[in-house]
PDB file of C-alpha atoms in Angstrom:
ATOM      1  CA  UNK A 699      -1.964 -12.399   4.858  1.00 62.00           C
ATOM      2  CA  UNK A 700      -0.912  -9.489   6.953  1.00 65.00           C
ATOM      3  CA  UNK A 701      -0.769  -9.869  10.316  1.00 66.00           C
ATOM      4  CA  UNK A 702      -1.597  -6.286  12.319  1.00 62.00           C
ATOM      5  CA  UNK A 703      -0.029  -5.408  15.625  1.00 65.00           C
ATOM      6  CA  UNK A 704      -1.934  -3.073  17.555  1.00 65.00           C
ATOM      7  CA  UNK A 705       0.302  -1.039  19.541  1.00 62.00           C
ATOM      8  CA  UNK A 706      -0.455   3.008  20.988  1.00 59.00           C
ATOM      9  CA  UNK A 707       0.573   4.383  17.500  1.00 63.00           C
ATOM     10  CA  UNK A 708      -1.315   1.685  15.414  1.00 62.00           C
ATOM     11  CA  UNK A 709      -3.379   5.075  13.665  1.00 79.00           C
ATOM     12  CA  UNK A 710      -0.359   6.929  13.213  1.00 90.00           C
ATOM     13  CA  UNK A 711       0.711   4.700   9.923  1.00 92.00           C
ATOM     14  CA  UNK A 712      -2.618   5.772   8.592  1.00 94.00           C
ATOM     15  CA  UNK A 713      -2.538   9.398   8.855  1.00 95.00           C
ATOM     16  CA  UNK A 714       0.716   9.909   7.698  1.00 95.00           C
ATOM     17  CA  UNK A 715      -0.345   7.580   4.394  1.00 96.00           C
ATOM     18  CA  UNK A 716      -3.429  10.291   4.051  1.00 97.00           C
ATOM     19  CA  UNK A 717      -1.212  13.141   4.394  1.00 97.00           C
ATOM     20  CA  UNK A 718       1.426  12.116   2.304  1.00 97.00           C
ATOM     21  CA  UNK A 719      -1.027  10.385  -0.437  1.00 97.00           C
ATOM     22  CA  UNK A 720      -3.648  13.035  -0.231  1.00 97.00           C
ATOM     23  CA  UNK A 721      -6.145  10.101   0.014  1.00 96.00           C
ATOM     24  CA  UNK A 722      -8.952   9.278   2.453  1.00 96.00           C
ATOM     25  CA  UNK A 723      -8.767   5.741   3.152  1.00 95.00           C
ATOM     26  CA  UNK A 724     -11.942   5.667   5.021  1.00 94.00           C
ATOM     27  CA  UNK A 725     -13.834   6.366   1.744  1.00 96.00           C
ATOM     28  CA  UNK A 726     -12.967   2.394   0.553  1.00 96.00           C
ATOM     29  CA  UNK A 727     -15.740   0.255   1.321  1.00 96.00           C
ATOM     30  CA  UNK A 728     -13.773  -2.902  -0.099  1.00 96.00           C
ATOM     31  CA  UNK A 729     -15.401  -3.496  -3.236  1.00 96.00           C
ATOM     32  CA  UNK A 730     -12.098  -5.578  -3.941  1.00 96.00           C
ATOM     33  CA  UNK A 731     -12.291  -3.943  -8.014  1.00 96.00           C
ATOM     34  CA  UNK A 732      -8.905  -2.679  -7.217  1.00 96.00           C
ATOM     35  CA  UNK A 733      -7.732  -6.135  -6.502  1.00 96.00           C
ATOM     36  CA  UNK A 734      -9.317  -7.594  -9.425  1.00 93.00           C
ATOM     37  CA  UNK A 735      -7.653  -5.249 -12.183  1.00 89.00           C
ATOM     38  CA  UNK A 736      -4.556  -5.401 -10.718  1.00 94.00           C
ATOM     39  CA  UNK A 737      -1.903  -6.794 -12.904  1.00 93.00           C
ATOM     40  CA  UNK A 738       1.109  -7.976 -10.443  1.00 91.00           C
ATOM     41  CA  UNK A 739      -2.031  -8.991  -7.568  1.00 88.00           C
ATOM     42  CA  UNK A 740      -1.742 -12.585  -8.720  1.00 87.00           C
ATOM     43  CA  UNK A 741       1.788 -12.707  -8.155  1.00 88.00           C
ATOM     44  CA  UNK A 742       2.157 -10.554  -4.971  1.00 89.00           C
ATOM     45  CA  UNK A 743       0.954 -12.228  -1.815  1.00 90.00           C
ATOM     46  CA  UNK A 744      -0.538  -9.148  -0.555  1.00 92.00           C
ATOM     47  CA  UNK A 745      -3.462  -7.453  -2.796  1.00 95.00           C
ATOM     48  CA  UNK A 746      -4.208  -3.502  -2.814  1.00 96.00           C
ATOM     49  CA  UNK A 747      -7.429  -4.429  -1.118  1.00 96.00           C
ATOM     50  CA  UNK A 748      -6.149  -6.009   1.761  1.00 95.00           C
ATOM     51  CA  UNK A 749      -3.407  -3.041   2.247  1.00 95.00           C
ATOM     52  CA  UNK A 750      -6.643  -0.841   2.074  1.00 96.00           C
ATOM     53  CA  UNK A 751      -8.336  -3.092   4.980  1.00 94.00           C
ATOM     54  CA  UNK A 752      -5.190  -3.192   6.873  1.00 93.00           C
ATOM     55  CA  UNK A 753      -4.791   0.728   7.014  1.00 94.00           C
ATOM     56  CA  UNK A 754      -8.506   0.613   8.400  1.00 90.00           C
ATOM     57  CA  UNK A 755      -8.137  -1.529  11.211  1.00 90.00           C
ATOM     58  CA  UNK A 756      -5.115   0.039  12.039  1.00 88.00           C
ATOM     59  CA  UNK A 757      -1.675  -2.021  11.031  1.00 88.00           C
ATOM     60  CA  UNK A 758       1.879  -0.393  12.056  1.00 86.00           C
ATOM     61  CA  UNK A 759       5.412  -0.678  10.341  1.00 86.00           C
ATOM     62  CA  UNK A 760       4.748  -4.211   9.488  1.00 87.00           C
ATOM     63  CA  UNK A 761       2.459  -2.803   6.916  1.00 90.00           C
ATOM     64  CA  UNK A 762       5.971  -1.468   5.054  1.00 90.00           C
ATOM     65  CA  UNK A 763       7.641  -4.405   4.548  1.00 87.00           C
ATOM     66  CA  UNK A 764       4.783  -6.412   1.976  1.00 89.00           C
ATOM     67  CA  UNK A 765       5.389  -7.193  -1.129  1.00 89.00           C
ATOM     68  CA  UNK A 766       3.162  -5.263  -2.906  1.00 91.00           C
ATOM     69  CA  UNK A 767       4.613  -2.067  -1.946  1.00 91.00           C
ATOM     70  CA  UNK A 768       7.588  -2.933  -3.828  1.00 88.00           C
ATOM     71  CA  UNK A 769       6.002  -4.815  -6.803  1.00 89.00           C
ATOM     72  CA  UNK A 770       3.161  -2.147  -7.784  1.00 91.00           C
ATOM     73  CA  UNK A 771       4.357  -0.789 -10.730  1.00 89.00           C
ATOM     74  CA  UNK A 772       2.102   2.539 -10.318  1.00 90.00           C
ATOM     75  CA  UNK A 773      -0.040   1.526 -13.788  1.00 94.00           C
ATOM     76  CA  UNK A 774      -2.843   3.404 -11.789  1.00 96.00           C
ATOM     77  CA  UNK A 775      -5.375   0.301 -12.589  1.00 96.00           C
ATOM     78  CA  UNK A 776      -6.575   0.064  -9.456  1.00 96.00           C
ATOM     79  CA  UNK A 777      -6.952   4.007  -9.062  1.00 96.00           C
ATOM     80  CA  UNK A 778      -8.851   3.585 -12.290  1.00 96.00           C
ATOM     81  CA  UNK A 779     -11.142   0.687 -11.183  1.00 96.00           C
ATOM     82  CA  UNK A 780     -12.105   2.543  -7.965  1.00 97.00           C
ATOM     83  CA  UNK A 781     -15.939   3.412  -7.479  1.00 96.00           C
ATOM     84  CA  UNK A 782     -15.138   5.698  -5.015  1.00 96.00           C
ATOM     85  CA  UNK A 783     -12.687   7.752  -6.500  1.00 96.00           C
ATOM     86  CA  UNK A 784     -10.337   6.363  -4.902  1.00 97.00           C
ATOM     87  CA  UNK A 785      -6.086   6.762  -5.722  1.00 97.00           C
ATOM     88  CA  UNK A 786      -5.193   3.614  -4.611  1.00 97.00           C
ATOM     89  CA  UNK A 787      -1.657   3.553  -6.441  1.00 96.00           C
ATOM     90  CA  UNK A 788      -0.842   7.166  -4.297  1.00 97.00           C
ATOM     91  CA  UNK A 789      -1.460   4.885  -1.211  1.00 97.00           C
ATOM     92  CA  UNK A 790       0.951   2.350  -2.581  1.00 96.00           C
ATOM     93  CA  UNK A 791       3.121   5.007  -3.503  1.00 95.00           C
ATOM     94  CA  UNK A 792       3.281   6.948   0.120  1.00 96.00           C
ATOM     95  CA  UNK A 793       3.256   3.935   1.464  1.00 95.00           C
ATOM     96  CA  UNK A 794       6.736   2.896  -0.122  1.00 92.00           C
ATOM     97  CA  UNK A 795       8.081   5.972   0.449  1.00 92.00           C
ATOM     98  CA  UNK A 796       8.155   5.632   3.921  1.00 93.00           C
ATOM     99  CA  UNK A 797       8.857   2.154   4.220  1.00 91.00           C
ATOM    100  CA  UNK A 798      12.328   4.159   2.542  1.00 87.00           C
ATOM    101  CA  UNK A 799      11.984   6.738   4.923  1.00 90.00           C
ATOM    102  CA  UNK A 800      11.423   4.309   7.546  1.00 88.00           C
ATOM    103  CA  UNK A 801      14.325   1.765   6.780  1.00 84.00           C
ATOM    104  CA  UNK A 802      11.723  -0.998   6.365  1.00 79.00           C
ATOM    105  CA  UNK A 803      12.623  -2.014   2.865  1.00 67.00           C
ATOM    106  CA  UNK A 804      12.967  -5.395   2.589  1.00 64.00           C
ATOM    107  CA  UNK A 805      13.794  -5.679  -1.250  1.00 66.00           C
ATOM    108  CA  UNK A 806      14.898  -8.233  -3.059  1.00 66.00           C
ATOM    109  CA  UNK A 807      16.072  -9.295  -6.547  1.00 63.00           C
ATOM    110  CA  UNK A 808      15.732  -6.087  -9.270  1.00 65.00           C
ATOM    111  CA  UNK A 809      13.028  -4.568  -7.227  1.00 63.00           C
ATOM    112  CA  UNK A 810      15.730  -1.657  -5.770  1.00 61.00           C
ATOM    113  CA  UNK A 811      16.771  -0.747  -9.002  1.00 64.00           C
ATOM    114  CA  UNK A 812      13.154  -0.420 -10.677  1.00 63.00           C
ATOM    115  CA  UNK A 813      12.694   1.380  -7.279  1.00 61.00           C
ATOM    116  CA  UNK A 814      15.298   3.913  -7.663  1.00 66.00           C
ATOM    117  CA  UNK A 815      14.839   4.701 -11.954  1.00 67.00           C
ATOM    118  CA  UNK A 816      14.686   8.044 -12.816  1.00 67.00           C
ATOM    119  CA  UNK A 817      11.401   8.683 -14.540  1.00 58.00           C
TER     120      UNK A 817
END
């Protein structure tokens, strides 16, 4: 569970998600078929639903440090899944970019190296 703190620049996580990502997160009407295809959602505590809900309502920095954002593995599934259109796995992906940008990576185990591969 992810626990938002509204502060004065609680939108400003948001918009620089949709900038970077190219994606408009108000489209998601939380149909949860992202969730449901997603193949590391069962072991993450935090599902790409949830990090769609929490970008609605608002949620900060705190937002940077789940551990989805460092255990998607960008399979596009849930980009796939989306009714809407939506690229789900771009949000992930601008989201863990700035959680680099940011200094909010909180990564542990192998999860910096699979990070940093060249592709």
């Amino acid at each position: 569970m992810i626990t938002i703190k509204k502060n004065k620049n609680s939108r400003a996580l948001k918009n620089a998600v949709e900038e970077i990502s190219g994606v408009d997160i108000s489209v998601c009407f939380q149909c949860k078929k992202c969730s449901s295809g997603c193949p590391v959602g069962k072991l993450a505590k935090t599902r790409p639903s949830e990090i769609m809900r929490s970008l609605h309502l608002g949620a900060g920095d705190e937002l940077l440090a789940t551990d989805l954002v460092w255990m998607c593995a960008s399979c596009e599934t849930c980009s796939t899944r989306c009714p809407m259109g939506i690229d789900v796995a771009a949000v992930i992906d601008a989201l863990r970019r700035l959680a680099l940008e940011r200094g909010a990576s909180k990564q542990k185990g192998n999860v910096p190296l699979f990070n940093r591969a060249p592709f």
